[in-house]
Coordinates of C-alpha atoms in Angstrom, one line a residue:
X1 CA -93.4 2.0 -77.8
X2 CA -89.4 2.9 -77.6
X3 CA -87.8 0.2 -76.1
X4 CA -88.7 -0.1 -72.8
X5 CA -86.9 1.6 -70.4
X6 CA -86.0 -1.2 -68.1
X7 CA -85.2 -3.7 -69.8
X8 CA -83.5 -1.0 -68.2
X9 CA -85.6 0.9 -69.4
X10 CA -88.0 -1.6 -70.9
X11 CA -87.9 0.8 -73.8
X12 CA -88.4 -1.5 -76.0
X13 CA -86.8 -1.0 -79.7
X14 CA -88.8 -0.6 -82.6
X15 CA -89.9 -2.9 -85.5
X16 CA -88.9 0.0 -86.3
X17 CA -89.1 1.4 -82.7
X18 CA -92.2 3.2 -83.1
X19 CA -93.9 -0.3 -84.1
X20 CA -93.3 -1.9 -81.5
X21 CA -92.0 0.0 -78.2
X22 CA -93.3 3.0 -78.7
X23 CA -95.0 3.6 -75.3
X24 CA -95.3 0.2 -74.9
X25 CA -96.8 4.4 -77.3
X26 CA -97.7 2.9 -77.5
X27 CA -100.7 2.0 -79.0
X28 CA -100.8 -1.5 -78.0
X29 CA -100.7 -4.6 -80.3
X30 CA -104.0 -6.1 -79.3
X31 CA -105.5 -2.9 -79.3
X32 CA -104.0 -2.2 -83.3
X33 CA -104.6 -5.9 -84.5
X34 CA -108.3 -5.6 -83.5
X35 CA -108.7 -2.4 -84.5
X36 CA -107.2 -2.8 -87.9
X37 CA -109.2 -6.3 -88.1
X38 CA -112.7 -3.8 -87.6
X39 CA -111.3 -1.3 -89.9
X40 CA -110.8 -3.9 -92.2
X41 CA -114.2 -4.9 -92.5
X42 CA -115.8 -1.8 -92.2
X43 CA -114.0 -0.7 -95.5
X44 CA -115.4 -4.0 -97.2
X45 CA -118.1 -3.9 -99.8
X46 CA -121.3 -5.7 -98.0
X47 CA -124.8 -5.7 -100.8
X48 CA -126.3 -4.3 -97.9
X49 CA -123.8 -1.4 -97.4
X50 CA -122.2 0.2 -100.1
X51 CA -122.6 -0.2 -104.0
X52 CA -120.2 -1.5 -106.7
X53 CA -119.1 0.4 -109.2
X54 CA -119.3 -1.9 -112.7
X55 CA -116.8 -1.3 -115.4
X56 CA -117.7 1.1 -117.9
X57 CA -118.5 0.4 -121.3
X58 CA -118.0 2.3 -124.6
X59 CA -121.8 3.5 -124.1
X60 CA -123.6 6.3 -122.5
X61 CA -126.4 4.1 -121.0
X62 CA -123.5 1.6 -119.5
X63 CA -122.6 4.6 -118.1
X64 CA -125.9 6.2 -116.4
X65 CA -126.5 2.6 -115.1
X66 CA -123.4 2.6 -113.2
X67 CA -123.4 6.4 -112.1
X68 CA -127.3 5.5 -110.7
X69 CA -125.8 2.3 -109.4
X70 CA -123.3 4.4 -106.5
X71 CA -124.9 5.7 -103.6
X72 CA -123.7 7.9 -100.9
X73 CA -125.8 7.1 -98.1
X74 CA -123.3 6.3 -96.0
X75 CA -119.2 7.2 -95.1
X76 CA -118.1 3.7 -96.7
X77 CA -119.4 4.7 -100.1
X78 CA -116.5 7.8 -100.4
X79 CA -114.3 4.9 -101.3
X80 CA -116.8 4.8 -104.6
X81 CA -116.0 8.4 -105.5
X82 CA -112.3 7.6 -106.5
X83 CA -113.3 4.7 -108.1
X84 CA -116.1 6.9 -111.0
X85 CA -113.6 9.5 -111.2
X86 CA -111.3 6.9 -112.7
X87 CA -113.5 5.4 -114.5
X88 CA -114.9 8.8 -116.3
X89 CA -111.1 10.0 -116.8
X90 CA -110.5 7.4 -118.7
X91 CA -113.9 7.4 -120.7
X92 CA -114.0 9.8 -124.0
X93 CA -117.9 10.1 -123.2
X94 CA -118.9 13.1 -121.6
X95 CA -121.1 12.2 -118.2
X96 CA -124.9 12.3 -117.9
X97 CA -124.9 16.0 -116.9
X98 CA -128.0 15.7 -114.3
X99 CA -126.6 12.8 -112.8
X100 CA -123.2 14.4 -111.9
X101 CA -124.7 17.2 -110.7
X102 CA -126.6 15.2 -108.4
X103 CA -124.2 13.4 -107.5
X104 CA -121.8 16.2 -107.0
X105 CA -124.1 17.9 -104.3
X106 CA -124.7 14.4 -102.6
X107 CA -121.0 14.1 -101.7
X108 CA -120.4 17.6 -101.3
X109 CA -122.9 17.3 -98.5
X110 CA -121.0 14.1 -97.0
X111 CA -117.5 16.1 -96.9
X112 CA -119.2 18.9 -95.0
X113 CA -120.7 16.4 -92.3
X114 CA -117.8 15.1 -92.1
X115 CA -115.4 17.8 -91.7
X116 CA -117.6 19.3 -89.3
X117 CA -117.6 16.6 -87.3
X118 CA -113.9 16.2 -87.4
X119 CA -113.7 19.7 -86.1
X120 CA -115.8 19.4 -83.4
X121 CA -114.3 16.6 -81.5
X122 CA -110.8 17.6 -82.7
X123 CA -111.5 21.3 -81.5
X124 CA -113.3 20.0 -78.4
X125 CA -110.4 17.6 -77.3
X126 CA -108.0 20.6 -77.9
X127 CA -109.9 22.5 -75.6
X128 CA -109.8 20.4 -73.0
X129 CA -105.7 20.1 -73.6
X130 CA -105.6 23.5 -73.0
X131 CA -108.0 23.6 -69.8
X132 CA -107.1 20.9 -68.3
X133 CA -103.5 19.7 -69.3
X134 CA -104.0 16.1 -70.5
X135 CA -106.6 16.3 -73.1
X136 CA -110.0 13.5 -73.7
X137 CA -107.4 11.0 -74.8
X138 CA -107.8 7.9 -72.3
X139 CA -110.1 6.2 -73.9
X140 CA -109.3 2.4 -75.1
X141 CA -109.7 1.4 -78.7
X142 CA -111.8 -2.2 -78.1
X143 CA -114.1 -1.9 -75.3
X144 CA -111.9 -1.3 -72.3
X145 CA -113.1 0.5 -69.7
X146 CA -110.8 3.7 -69.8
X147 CA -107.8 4.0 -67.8
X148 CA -108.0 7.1 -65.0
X149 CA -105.4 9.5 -63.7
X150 CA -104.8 11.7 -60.6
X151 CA -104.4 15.1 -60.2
X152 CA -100.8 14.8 -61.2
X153 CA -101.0 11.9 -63.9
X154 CA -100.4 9.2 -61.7
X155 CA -102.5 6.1 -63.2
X156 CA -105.1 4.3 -61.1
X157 CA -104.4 1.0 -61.6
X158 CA -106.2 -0.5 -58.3
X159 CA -104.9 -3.5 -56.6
X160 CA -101.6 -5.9 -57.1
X161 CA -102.8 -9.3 -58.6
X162 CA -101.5 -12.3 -57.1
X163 CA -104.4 -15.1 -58.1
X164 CA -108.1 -14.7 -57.8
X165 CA -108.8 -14.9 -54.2
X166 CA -109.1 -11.2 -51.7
X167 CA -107.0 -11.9 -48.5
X168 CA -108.7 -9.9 -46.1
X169 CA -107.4 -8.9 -42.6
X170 CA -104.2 -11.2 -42.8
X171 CA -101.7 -9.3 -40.4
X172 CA -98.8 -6.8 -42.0
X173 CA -101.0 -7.6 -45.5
X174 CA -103.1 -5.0 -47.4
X175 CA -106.7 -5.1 -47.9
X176 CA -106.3 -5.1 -51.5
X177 CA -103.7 -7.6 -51.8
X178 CA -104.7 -11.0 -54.0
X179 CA -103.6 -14.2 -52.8
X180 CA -101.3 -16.5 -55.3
X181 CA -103.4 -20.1 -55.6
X182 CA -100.6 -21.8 -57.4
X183 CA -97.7 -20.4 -55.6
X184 CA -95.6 -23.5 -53.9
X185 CA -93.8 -21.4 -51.6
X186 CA -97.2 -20.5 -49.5
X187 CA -97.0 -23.7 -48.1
X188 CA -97.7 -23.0 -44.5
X189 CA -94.0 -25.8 -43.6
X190 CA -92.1 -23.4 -45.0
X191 CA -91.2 -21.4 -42.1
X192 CA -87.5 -19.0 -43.4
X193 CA -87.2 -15.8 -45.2
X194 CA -88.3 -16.0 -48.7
X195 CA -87.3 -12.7 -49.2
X196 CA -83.9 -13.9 -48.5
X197 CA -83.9 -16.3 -50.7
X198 CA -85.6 -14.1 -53.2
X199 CA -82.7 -11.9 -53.1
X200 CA -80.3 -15.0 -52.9
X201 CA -81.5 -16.2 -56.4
X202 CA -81.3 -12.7 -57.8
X203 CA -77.6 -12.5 -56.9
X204 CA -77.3 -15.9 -58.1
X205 CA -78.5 -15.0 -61.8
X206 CA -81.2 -17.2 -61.1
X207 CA -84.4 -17.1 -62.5
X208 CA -86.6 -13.7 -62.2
X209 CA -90.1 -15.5 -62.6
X210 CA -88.9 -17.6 -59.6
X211 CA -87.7 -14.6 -57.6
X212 CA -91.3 -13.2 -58.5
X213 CA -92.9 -16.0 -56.9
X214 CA -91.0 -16.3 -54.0
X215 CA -91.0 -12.1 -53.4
X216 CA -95.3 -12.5 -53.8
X217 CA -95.0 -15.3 -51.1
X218 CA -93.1 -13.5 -48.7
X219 CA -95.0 -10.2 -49.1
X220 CA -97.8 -12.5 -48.5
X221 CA -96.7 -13.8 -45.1
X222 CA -95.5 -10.2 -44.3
X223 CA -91.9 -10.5 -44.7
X224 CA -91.9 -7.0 -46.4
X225 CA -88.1 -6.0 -45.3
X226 CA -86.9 -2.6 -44.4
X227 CA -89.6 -0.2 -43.7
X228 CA -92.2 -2.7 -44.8
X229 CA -91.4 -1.3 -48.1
X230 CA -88.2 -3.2 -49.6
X231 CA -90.1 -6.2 -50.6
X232 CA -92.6 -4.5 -52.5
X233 CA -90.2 -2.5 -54.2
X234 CA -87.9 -5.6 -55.1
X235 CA -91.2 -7.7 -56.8
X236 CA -92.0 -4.4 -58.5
X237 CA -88.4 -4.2 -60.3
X238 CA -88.1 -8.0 -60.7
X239 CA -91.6 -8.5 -62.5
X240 CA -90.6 -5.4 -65.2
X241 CA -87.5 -6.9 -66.0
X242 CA -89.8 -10.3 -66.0
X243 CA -91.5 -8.3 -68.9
X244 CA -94.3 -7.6 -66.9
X245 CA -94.6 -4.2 -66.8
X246 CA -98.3 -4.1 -65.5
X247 CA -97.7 -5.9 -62.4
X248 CA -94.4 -4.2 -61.9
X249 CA -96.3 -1.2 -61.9
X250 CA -98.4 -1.9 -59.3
X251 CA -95.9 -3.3 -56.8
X252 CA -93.6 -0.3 -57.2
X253 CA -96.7 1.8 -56.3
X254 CA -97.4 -0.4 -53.4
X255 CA -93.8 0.2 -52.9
X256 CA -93.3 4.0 -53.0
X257 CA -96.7 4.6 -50.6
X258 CA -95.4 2.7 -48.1
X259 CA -91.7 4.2 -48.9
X260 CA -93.2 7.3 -48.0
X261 CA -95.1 6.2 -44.9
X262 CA -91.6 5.2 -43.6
X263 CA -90.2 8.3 -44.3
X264 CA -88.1 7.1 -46.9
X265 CA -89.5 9.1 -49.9
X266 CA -86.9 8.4 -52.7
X267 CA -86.9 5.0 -52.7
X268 CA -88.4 3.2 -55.8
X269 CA -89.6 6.7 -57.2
X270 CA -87.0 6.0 -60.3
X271 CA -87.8 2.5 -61.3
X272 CA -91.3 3.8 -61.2
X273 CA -90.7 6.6 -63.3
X274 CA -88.8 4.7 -65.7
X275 CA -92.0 1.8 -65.6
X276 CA -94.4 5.4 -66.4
X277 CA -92.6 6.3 -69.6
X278 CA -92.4 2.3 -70.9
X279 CA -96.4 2.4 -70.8
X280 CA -96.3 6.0 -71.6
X281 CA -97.7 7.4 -68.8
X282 CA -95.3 10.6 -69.4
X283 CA -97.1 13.7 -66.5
X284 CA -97.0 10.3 -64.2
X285 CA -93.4 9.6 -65.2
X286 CA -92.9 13.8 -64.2
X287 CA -94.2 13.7 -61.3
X288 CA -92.5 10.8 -60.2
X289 CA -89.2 12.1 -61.6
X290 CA -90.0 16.0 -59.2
X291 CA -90.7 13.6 -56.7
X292 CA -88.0 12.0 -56.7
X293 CA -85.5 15.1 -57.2
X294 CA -86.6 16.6 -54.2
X295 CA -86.4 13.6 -51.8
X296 CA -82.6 13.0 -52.9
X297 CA -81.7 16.5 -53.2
X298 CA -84.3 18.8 -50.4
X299 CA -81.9 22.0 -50.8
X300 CA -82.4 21.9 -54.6
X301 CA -84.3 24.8 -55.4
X302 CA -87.8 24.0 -57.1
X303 CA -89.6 26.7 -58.6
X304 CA -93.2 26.7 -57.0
X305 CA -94.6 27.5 -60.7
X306 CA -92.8 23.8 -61.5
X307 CA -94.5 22.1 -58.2
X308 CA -98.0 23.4 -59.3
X309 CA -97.8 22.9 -63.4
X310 CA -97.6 19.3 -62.6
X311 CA -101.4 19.0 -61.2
X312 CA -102.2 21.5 -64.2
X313 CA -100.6 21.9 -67.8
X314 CA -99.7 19.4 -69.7
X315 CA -96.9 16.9 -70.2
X316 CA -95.2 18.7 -73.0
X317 CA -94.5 21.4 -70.5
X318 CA -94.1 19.4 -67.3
X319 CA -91.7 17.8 -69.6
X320 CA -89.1 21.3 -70.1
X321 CA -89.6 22.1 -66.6
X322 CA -88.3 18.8 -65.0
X323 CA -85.7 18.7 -67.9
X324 CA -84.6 22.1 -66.6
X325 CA -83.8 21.3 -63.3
X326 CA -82.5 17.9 -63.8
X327 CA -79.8 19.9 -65.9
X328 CA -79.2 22.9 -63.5
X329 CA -78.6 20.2 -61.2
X330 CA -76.0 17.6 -63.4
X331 CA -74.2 20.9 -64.4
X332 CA -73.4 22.3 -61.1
X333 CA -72.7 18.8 -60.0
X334 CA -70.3 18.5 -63.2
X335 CA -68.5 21.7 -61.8
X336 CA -67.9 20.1 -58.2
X337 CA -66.3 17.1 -60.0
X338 CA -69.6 15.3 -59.0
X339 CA -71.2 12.6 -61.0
X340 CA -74.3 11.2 -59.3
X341 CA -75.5 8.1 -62.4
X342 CA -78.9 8.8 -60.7
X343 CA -79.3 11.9 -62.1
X344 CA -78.0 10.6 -65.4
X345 CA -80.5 8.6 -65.3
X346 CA -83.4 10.7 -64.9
X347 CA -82.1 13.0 -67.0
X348 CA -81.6 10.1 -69.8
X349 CA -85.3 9.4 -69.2
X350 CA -86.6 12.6 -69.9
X351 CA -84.3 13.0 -73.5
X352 CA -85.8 9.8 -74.2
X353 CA -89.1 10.6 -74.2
X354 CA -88.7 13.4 -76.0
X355 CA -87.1 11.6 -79.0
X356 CA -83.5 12.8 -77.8
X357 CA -82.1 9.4 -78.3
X358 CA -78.3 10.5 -79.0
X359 CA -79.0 12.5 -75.4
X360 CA -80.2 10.1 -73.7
X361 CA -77.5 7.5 -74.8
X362 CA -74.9 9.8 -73.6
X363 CA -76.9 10.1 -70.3
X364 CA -76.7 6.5 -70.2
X365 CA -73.0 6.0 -70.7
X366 CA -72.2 8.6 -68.3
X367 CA -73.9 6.5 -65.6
X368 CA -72.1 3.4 -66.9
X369 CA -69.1 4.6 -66.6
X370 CA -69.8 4.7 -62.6
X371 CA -71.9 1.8 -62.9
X372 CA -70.4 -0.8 -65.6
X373 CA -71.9 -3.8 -63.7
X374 CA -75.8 -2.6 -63.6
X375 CA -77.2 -5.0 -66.9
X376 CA -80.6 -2.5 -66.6
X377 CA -78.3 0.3 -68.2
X378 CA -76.9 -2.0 -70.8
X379 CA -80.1 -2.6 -71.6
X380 CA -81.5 1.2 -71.1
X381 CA -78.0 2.4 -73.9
X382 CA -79.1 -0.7 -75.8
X383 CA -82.5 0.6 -76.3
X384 CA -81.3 4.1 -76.7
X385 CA -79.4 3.2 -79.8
X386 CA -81.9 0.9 -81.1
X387 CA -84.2 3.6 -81.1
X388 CA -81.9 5.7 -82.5
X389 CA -81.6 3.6 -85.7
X390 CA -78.4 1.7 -84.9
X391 CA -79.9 -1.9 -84.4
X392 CA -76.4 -3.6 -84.9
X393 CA -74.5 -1.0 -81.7
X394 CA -78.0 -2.4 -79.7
X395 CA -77.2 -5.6 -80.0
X396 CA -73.6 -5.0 -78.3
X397 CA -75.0 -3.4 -75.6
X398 CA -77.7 -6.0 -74.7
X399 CA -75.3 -8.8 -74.9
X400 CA -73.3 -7.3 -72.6
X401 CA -76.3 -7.1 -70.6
X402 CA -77.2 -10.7 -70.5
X403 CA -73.7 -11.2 -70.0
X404 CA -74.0 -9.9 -66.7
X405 CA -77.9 -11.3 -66.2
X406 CA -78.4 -14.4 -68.3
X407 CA -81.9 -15.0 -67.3
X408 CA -82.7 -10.7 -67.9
X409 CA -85.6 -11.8 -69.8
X410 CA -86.6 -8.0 -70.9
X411 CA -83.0 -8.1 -72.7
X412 CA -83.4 -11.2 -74.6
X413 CA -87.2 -9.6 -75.5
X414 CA -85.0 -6.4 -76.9
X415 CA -82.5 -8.5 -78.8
X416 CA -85.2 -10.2 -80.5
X417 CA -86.8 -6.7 -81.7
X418 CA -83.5 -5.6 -82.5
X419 CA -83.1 -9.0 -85.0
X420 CA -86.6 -7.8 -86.7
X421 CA -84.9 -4.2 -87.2
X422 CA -82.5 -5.6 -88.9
X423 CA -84.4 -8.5 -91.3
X424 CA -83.3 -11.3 -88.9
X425 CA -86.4 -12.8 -88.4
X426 CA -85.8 -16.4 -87.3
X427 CA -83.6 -15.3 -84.7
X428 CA -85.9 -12.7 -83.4
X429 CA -88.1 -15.5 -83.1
X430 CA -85.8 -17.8 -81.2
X431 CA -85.5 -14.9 -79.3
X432 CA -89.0 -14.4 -78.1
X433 CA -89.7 -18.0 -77.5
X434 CA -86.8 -18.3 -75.0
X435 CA -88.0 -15.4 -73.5
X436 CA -91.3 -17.5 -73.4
X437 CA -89.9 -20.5 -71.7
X438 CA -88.0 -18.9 -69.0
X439 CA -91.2 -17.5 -68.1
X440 CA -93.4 -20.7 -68.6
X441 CA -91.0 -22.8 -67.2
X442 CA -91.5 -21.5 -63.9
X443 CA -95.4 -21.3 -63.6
X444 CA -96.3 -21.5 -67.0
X445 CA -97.3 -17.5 -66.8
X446 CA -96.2 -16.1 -70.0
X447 CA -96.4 -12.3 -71.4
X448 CA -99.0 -11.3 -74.0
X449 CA -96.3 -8.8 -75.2
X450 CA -93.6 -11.5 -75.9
X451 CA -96.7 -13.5 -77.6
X452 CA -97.5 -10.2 -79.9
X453 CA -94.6 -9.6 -81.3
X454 CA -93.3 -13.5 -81.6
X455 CA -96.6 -14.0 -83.7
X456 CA -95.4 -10.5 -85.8
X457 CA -91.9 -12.2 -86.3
X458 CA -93.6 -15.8 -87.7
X459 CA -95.6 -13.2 -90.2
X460 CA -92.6 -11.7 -91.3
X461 CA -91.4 -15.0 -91.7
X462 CA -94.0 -16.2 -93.7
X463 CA -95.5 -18.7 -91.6
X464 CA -98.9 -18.0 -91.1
X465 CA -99.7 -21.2 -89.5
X466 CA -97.6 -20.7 -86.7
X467 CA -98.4 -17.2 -86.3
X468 CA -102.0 -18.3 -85.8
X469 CA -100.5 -20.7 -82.9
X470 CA -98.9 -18.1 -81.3
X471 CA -101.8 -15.8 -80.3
X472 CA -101.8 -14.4 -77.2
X473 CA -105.5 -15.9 -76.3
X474 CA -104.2 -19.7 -77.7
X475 CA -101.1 -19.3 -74.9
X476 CA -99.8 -22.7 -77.3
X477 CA -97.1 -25.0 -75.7
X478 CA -94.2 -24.0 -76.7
X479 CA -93.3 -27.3 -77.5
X480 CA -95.2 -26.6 -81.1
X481 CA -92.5 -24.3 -82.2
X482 CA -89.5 -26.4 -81.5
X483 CA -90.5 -29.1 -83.7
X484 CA -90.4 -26.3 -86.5

């Protein structure tokens, strides 16, 4: 995945960037380590599976033995073929003429299944790109069920998580909200605004897996702010830069419905946009972005082609068409004198997720230059330059990010990946675990993501054992890796 946008953006820099943030692209770091794990063992040499080749003597019945020896029952055996071809280059004996041929044929025949194959569900998945826009791509790697998408890309990610127990029927509360079991500030004595105080602590620096807590409380006991929106939308942007992009997610869709409900369309549509692109969710992160463009600006003039491509053709065209008018728009505002960082913003978004990391840096800057107080667009240049293969410049602008935001935890997550780009792997580690114990120290919640790439930092350090310890499934005290 690139960096995560939030973080500012999340957009996380790469180890390189494409190893890492990619989409949070992301194919995802449990999903590669398992499937690498069954790859792995699929290309080992089982008795039962796939013959051995022995070495080849200076004699022609050495040679039969081993050419009978190979079969090519099966896909694992094409590993076999390079393997005799070596072994005959480098023999002066010519090869048992009947055997090769037969041999020949047999994996002549396995290339044609196989190519055949290959173009079917290549040519079939291209099809359905073309028909439909988005292509039979959504399936997960190990086991998952697959992820589904709306008309218009949006995911359908179903209900915000707060524990393990459905409150039903509670007043100013949604059906499908989960209850928090270990969350101290439900106590029923507690009578003032944790939303307040969730915003209080914010202000104060203070910590954002507290302000998570106290934000899930209050939504809870239906202090939900302005429009009975602002306090979904707060959790949502406080969890991503808590490196929880999953649950941010889901609050700043709870967020933006009930936005629009109000008749406040606009709100939260840009953090939720920028959340789409760090999981790589780019039609969603389009149609957010149009959404959003034409709640701030209603006399902006919107192409009905534009307003109808985004339920049908796909993201690398919804992509130029949203680009477009978030450019007509910056230019004629650059000819009033105008300079809205909003629309930098977007418009920094969309160059990002094409690659256009120089763009989107200047994008970035532009909007700092009216904001130079927001940490989220420290950290949103920071990842645009980390991406853009200038790890040293990223670490700049993500200090002067957590100068602003000590406790930004995304920020310390991308200084830490920033450290692996450039071979500094103990302090990308101490990176990632005190990213670890600001969350942990709250409710002793951690990310899997900071786990992931913590464990790929102790690998690069050479330290297997504590690589093994910091699996996202063991979820080890932290404690462990301060004694080391």
């Amino acid at each position: 995945m690139p960096m995560a946008l939030n973080y500012g953006f999340n957009m996380q820099p790469g180890v390189n960037a494409e190893a890492i943030g990619k989409g949070k692209g992301k194919a995802r770091d449990v999903d590669f380590e398992a499937a690498f794990a069954q790859v792995a063992a699929s290309l080992s040499p089982t008795p039962e599976t796939t013959s051995s080749i022995i070495e080849v003597e200076n004699d022609t019945s050495a040679l039969e033995d081993a050419m009978k020896a190979t079969s090519l029952e099966n896909a694992e055996a094409v590993t076999d073929f390079k393997q005799v071809w070596n072994q005959l280059q480098s023999s002066d004996l010519p090869p048992p003429q009947e055997e090769m041929a037969k041999w020949e044929a047999e994996f002549n025949q396995l290339m044609t299944d196989q190519r055949d194959e290959l173009y079917h569900d290549y040519g079939a998945s291209m099809q359905n790109v073309w028909e439909n826009g988005t292509g039979s791509f959504n399936e997960t790697i190990i086991g998952e069920q697959p992820l589904t998408f709306d008309a218009e890309g949006i995911p359908v990610l179903g209900e915000y998580i707060f524990g393990t127990i459905v409150l039903w029927g509670v007043t100013e509360v949604a059906e499908d909200i989960m209850t928090e079991q270990n969350n101290k500030y439900m106590e029923p004595t507690i009578t003032r605004s944790l939303l307040d105080d969730a915003k209080a602590l914010l202000e104060q620096n203070g910590s954002l897996s507290e302000a998570g807590l106290l934000l899930e409380a209050a939504i809870q006991k239906g202090q939900l702010g302005e429009g009975g929106y602002e306090a979904w939308i707060l959790l949502g942007e406080t969890r991503v830069m808590d490196e929880r992009e999953d649950a941010g997610m889901r609050s700043l869709m709870q967020g933006v419905k009930r936005a629009e409900e109000a008749h406040a369309a606009g709100a939260g549509m840009l953090s939720l946009a920028i959340s789409f692109t760090n999981e790589s969710y780019d039609r969603a992160s389009h149609t957010m972005l149009l959404r959003w463009l034409r709640a701030r600006y209603p006399s902006l003039e919107v192409p009905e082609s534009t307003i109808n491509a985004m339920a049908t053709n796909s993201s690398w065209d919804t992509h130029n068409r949203i680009t477009e008018l978030f450019l007509r728009l910056a230019r004629t505002q650059h000819m009033e004198g105008v300079l809205d960082p909003d629309v930098q913003i977007g418009l920094g978004v969309l160059f990002y997720t094409n690659g256009e990391y120089d763009r989107a840096k200047d994008c970035f800057e532009s909007a700092l230059a009216v904001r130079p107080k927001d940490y989220t667009l420290w950290n949103r240049f920071g990842s645009c330059l980390s991406n853009g293969n200038k790890p040293e410049e990223a670490l700049g602008a993500y200090q002067e990010a957590l100068q602003l935001r000590p406790t930004y935890t995304r920020a310390i997550y991308n200084v830490g990946v920033a450290c692996l780009n450039i071979g500094a792997h103990k302090e990308a580690a101490e990176h990632f675990l005190s990213a670890l114990n600001l969350q942990e120290s709250t409710n002793g919640d951690t990310s899997d993501q900071l786990w992931y790439t913590l464990r790929r930092s102790l690998i690069a350090m050479d330290r297997p054992d504590l690589a093994e310890l910091a699996k996202p499934e063991a979820k080890s005290k932290l404690d462990v890796f301060r004694k080391e």
